[in-house]
Rosetta silent file (secondary structure, phi, psi, omega in degrees, C-alpha in Angstrom):
SEQUENCE: MGGGGWRGGGRGGGGGGCFFFFKQKTAYEIYQCDWSSDVCSSDLDKDGIVWCGTWGGGLARFDGQNWSNLTTKDGLPANHVFMLHQDAKQRMWIGTSHGLVNYNNKDFKIYTTMDGLFSNTVFTMASTTGEDYWVGGFGGVTRIKGL
SCORE:     score description
SCORE:     0.000 S_00000001
   1 L     0.000   33.254  157.292   18.722    8.064 -106.859 S_00000001
   2 L    79.548   64.721  129.988   18.838    8.949 -103.559 S_00000001
   3 L   126.061   22.537 -151.047   17.121    6.054 -101.178 S_00000001
   4 E  -129.887 -164.019  179.302   14.660    4.630 -103.804 S_00000001
   5 E  -167.454  146.925  158.123   14.739    1.234 -105.747 S_00000001
   6 E   -74.861  160.025  158.109   12.808   -0.333 -109.221 S_00000001
   7 E  -151.876  137.737  168.268    9.795   -3.077 -109.110 S_00000001
   8 E   -82.135  171.533  178.082    8.118   -4.308 -111.852 S_00000001
   9 L   177.971  132.850 -142.142    4.502   -5.023 -112.042 S_00000001
  10 L  -103.678 -179.928  178.447    2.349   -7.254 -113.911 S_00000001
  11 L    -8.543  -37.877 -168.703   -0.993   -7.369 -114.907 S_00000001
  12 L   -73.240  -19.915 -157.085   -2.988   -7.337 -112.192 S_00000001
  13 L  -106.629   31.775  165.474   -1.534   -3.471 -111.659 S_00000001
  14 L   113.982   34.735 -164.277   -2.498   -2.127 -115.158 S_00000001
  15 L    91.361  127.815  167.469   -0.282   -3.689 -117.412 S_00000001
  16 L   -31.375  120.420 -170.831    3.613   -4.573 -117.649 S_00000001
  17 E  -176.769  143.418  166.304    5.815   -2.168 -116.187 S_00000001
  18 E   -85.090  146.002 -161.336    8.412   -0.915 -114.345 S_00000001
  19 E  -144.876  155.137  156.020    7.867    1.757 -111.715 S_00000001
  20 E  -116.801  120.904  178.053   10.866    3.777 -109.470 S_00000001
  21 E  -109.260  125.604  172.930   10.073    4.488 -105.716 S_00000001
  22 E   -98.193  131.494 -169.031   11.656    6.877 -103.522 S_00000001
  23 L   -82.079  -11.798 -172.811   11.896    5.463  -99.898 S_00000001
  24 L   -75.125  -55.247  177.785   11.640    9.060  -98.564 S_00000001
  25 L  -138.798  162.950 -172.981    8.238   10.329 -100.156 S_00000001
  26 L   -98.094   67.736 -152.411    5.083    8.533 -101.408 S_00000001
  27 L  -138.146  124.079 -178.498    6.023    9.340 -105.001 S_00000001
  28 E  -140.687  118.144 -179.566    6.303    6.635 -107.961 S_00000001
  29 E   -88.258   93.472  169.649    7.522    7.684 -111.479 S_00000001
  30 E   -94.012  110.045  164.193    5.693    5.033 -113.666 S_00000001
  31 E   -91.077   93.749 -157.750    6.796    3.101 -116.833 S_00000001
  32 E  -115.843  143.101 -167.025    5.189    1.123 -119.251 S_00000001
  33 L   -70.459  143.924 -166.594    6.298   -1.123 -121.157 S_00000001
  34 L  -107.235   33.470  166.382    5.632   -2.247 -124.319 S_00000001
  35 L  -116.226 -168.386  174.814    5.488   -6.161 -123.649 S_00000001
  36 L  -144.120   38.895 -172.076    2.740   -7.533 -121.619 S_00000001
  37 L   -97.055  104.067  -79.447    4.717  -10.070 -119.749 S_00000001
  38 L  -124.997  139.291  152.313    4.627  -10.278 -115.766 S_00000001
  39 E   -82.431  139.671  175.790    8.205   -8.613 -114.296 S_00000001
  40 E   -90.471  -74.819 -148.097   10.366  -11.284 -112.228 S_00000001
  41 E  -116.421  174.451  144.431   13.493   -9.620 -111.921 S_00000001
  42 E  -160.237  146.945 -174.030   15.307   -6.083 -112.017 S_00000001
  43 E  -144.993  168.456  167.694   18.369   -5.463 -111.320 S_00000001
  44 E  -133.702  141.068 -168.941   20.479   -1.634 -112.454 S_00000001
  45 L  -115.243 -179.343 -162.712   23.704   -1.821 -113.555 S_00000001
  46 L   -25.490  -46.503 -158.824   26.905    0.341 -113.375 S_00000001
  47 L   -82.074  -29.713  143.482   25.358    2.692 -116.150 S_00000001
  48 L   103.119   34.732  160.555   22.154    3.724 -113.946 S_00000001
  49 L  -112.177  133.390  169.676   19.879    1.188 -117.445 S_00000001
  50 E   -70.050  122.850  141.003   17.240   -0.961 -115.921 S_00000001
  51 E   -84.396  118.221  174.261   17.165   -4.349 -116.136 S_00000001
  52 E  -135.208  160.960 -122.875   13.921   -6.680 -115.870 S_00000001
  53 E  -144.539   70.526  163.079   13.594  -10.308 -115.792 S_00000001
  54 E  -107.169 -174.647 -174.530   10.008  -11.439 -117.452 S_00000001
  55 E   -86.931  101.086  126.936    7.516  -14.024 -117.685 S_00000001
  56 L   105.697   -2.303  174.761    7.680  -15.284 -120.831 S_00000001
  57 L   -94.182   22.970 -130.073    8.832  -11.920 -122.272 S_00000001
  58 L    35.494 -148.624 -178.336   12.902  -12.102 -122.096 S_00000001
  59 L  -101.071   99.640 -169.518   15.257   -9.928 -121.119 S_00000001
  60 L   -79.236  167.650 -165.306   13.894   -5.892 -121.206 S_00000001
  61 E  -162.719  139.605  169.446   16.155   -2.815 -121.079 S_00000001
  62 E  -160.408  125.961 -171.791   15.437    0.695 -120.420 S_00000001
  63 L   -93.765   -3.146  151.221   18.129    3.521 -120.662 S_00000001
  64 L   137.272    1.777 -173.557   16.032    6.259 -118.997 S_00000001
  65 L  -125.325  -40.114 -169.797   14.564    7.164 -122.234 S_00000001
  66 L  -131.724  162.134 -175.924   13.386    3.737 -124.528 S_00000001
  67 E  -109.783  126.447  134.804   12.645    0.112 -123.702 S_00000001
  68 L  -116.192  160.308  174.755   14.208   -2.771 -125.929 S_00000001
  69 L  -109.966 -178.467 -178.778   13.850   -6.706 -125.022 S_00000001
  70 L  -148.119  126.995 -178.628   16.003   -9.587 -125.890 S_00000001
  71 L  -123.278 -135.843 -164.289   14.378  -12.620 -126.434 S_00000001
  72 L  -116.890   10.108 -153.468   15.013  -16.462 -127.561 S_00000001
  73 L  -116.406  -52.265 -166.786   14.953  -14.384 -131.091 S_00000001
  74 L   -82.228   -4.192 -161.298   18.515  -12.420 -129.907 S_00000001
  75 L   116.756  -24.631  149.175   20.174  -15.760 -128.453 S_00000001
  76 L  -142.393 -170.999 -124.146   18.831  -16.166 -125.454 S_00000001
  77 L   -54.920   -6.031  174.058   18.206  -19.928 -124.370 S_00000001
  78 L  -154.778  165.733  138.374   14.544  -19.028 -122.873 S_00000001
  79 L  -103.552   56.081  171.564   12.165  -16.007 -122.281 S_00000001
  80 E   -96.959  111.494  163.025   11.089  -16.702 -119.201 S_00000001
  81 E   -88.322   96.020 -151.740   13.336  -14.485 -117.005 S_00000001
  82 E  -123.218   18.156  131.563   13.310  -14.947 -113.421 S_00000001
  83 E   161.607  149.359 -163.119   16.555  -13.231 -112.280 S_00000001
  84 E  -100.600  132.968 -131.393   18.831  -11.215 -112.567 S_00000001
  85 L  -123.915 -100.111  116.247   22.489  -11.025 -110.909 S_00000001
  86 L   160.372  114.468  132.561   25.765   -8.338 -111.606 S_00000001
  87 L   177.365 -102.955 -166.738   29.066   -9.260 -109.952 S_00000001
  88 L    -0.529  -59.024 -178.180   32.222   -8.229 -108.590 S_00000001
  89 L   -85.955   22.948 -178.956   33.413   -7.636 -112.630 S_00000001
  90 L    80.719  -39.128 -157.853   30.351   -5.896 -113.670 S_00000001
  91 L   -91.603  152.842  154.228   29.001   -8.711 -115.386 S_00000001
  92 L   -14.996   22.814  160.164   25.542   -9.720 -116.065 S_00000001
  93 L   -38.838  142.628 -153.920   24.267  -12.497 -115.171 S_00000001
  94 E  -125.028  124.994  130.330   20.739  -14.094 -115.990 S_00000001
  95 E   -52.526  132.151  171.694   18.557  -16.886 -114.582 S_00000001
  96 E  -136.974 -157.579  179.084   15.975  -18.362 -117.241 S_00000001
  97 E  -131.684   71.916  132.399   14.306  -21.359 -116.960 S_00000001
  98 L  -153.559   39.241  179.929   16.955  -22.955 -119.666 S_00000001
  99 L   127.572  162.208 -158.356   20.539  -22.294 -118.118 S_00000001
 100 E  -127.999  132.155 -173.403   21.743  -19.327 -116.119 S_00000001
 101 E  -116.356  146.676  170.691   23.508  -16.834 -118.996 S_00000001
 102 E  -110.651  142.508 -171.616   26.440  -14.389 -118.342 S_00000001
 103 E  -135.920  114.764 -163.532   25.236  -11.553 -120.967 S_00000001
 104 L  -109.084   33.555  159.929   28.300   -9.130 -121.824 S_00000001
 105 L    64.226    5.312  159.123   25.681   -6.613 -123.633 S_00000001
 106 L  -119.308  -47.279 -162.651   26.830   -8.692 -127.393 S_00000001
 107 L  -124.367  138.851 -179.004   27.087  -12.046 -126.528 S_00000001
 108 E  -110.467  127.903   74.234   24.947  -14.421 -124.448 S_00000001
 109 E    43.078   93.271  176.189   27.430  -17.216 -122.478 S_00000001
 110 E  -136.733  131.725 -159.823   24.829  -19.963 -121.206 S_00000001
 111 E  -117.051  125.553  155.955   25.620  -22.789 -118.481 S_00000001
 112 L  -140.628 -166.215  176.012   23.482  -25.688 -118.151 S_00000001
 113 H   -39.577  -57.343 -173.597   23.226  -28.978 -116.378 S_00000001
 114 H   -76.277    9.473  143.969   25.757  -30.046 -118.573 S_00000001
 115 H  -111.983   31.478 -165.676   28.131  -28.050 -117.385 S_00000001
 116 L    62.229   52.701  169.441   27.155  -28.714 -113.922 S_00000001
 117 L   -70.937  103.979 -172.500   24.026  -26.845 -113.003 S_00000001
 118 L   -40.043  -56.423  155.572   22.229  -28.754 -110.509 S_00000001
 119 L  -111.107  157.359 -156.791   19.166  -27.562 -112.678 S_00000001
 120 L   -90.790  -24.231  179.359   18.744  -25.875 -116.096 S_00000001
 121 E   -82.617  153.971 -170.258   15.761  -23.236 -114.381 S_00000001
 122 L  -163.398  110.152  167.814   17.826  -21.125 -112.126 S_00000001
 123 L  -109.047   18.281 -160.448   15.974  -18.765 -109.826 S_00000001
 124 E  -164.107  122.367  175.000   18.322  -17.362 -107.700 S_00000001
 125 L  -104.425  169.224  165.435   22.761  -15.917 -107.580 S_00000001
 126 L  -150.411  123.764 -171.608   24.667  -15.017 -105.142 S_00000001
 127 E  -137.737 -174.613 -167.955   28.436  -14.387 -105.941 S_00000001
 128 L  -112.657  144.156 -167.589   31.724  -13.920 -103.572 S_00000001
 129 L   -91.314   15.538  165.297   34.297  -11.172 -104.619 S_00000001
 130 L  -118.444   14.391  167.502   36.821  -14.474 -104.784 S_00000001
 131 L    79.307    9.416  171.767   34.832  -15.524 -107.512 S_00000001
 132 L   -68.552  128.687  173.516   32.427  -18.363 -105.796 S_00000001
 133 E  -128.569  132.484  163.710   28.910  -18.298 -107.471 S_00000001
 134 L  -111.727   83.448  151.897   26.446  -19.851 -105.930 S_00000001
 135 L   -27.157   90.705  163.650   23.144  -21.016 -108.158 S_00000001
 136 E  -104.913  172.029 -149.168   20.151  -21.834 -107.098 S_00000001
 137 L  -170.085 -178.935  149.323   17.325  -23.836 -109.111 S_00000001
 138 L     1.619  132.212  116.636   15.149  -26.892 -109.003 S_00000001
 139 L    69.788   -9.719  171.795   15.619  -28.624 -105.686 S_00000001
 140 L  -172.778 -169.286  172.416   18.892  -27.931 -104.620 S_00000001
 141 E  -135.812  150.943 -176.643   21.947  -25.403 -105.462 S_00000001
 142 L   -95.577  138.836  141.089   25.651  -25.462 -107.209 S_00000001
 143 L  -100.235  135.449  178.744   28.541  -23.695 -106.233 S_00000001
 144 E   -89.472  159.545 -170.727   30.638  -22.466 -109.491 S_00000001
 145 L  -152.161  125.206  168.443   33.937  -21.691 -108.763 S_00000001
 146 L    60.148   34.113 -177.272   36.450  -19.043 -110.834 S_00000001
 147 L   -71.464    0.000    0.000   33.874  -18.198 -113.750 S_00000001
């Protein structure tokens, strides 16, 4: 997509949505979403699917034509999605207000303080090629080895 990136917009920008911008030009493509939640995070996977984490609307997915949403009704532990991260194995990680989630396009594997996280509210994640994961949340950081 040549030097651009996806960004989310909230109600202050005319409603929830995502848009693509080009760094070289002042050109925007607005993709209005079917939800009223603010976008907290976004990521683009290897297949060109745009993922957006929302404030109360769950996890949104855009395939280039249509938006779809995954929520607690689908198995997500919470509808507040703060963080999206893909690791070296192209696995999608989702930071929510009720834990860290690994999503394989079918099932949700949920990690919480019961599994060793410092906090169930996950705001950030970084990973190394050596399979070390750093997960940031309320009050601290957890280092996880070998997920």
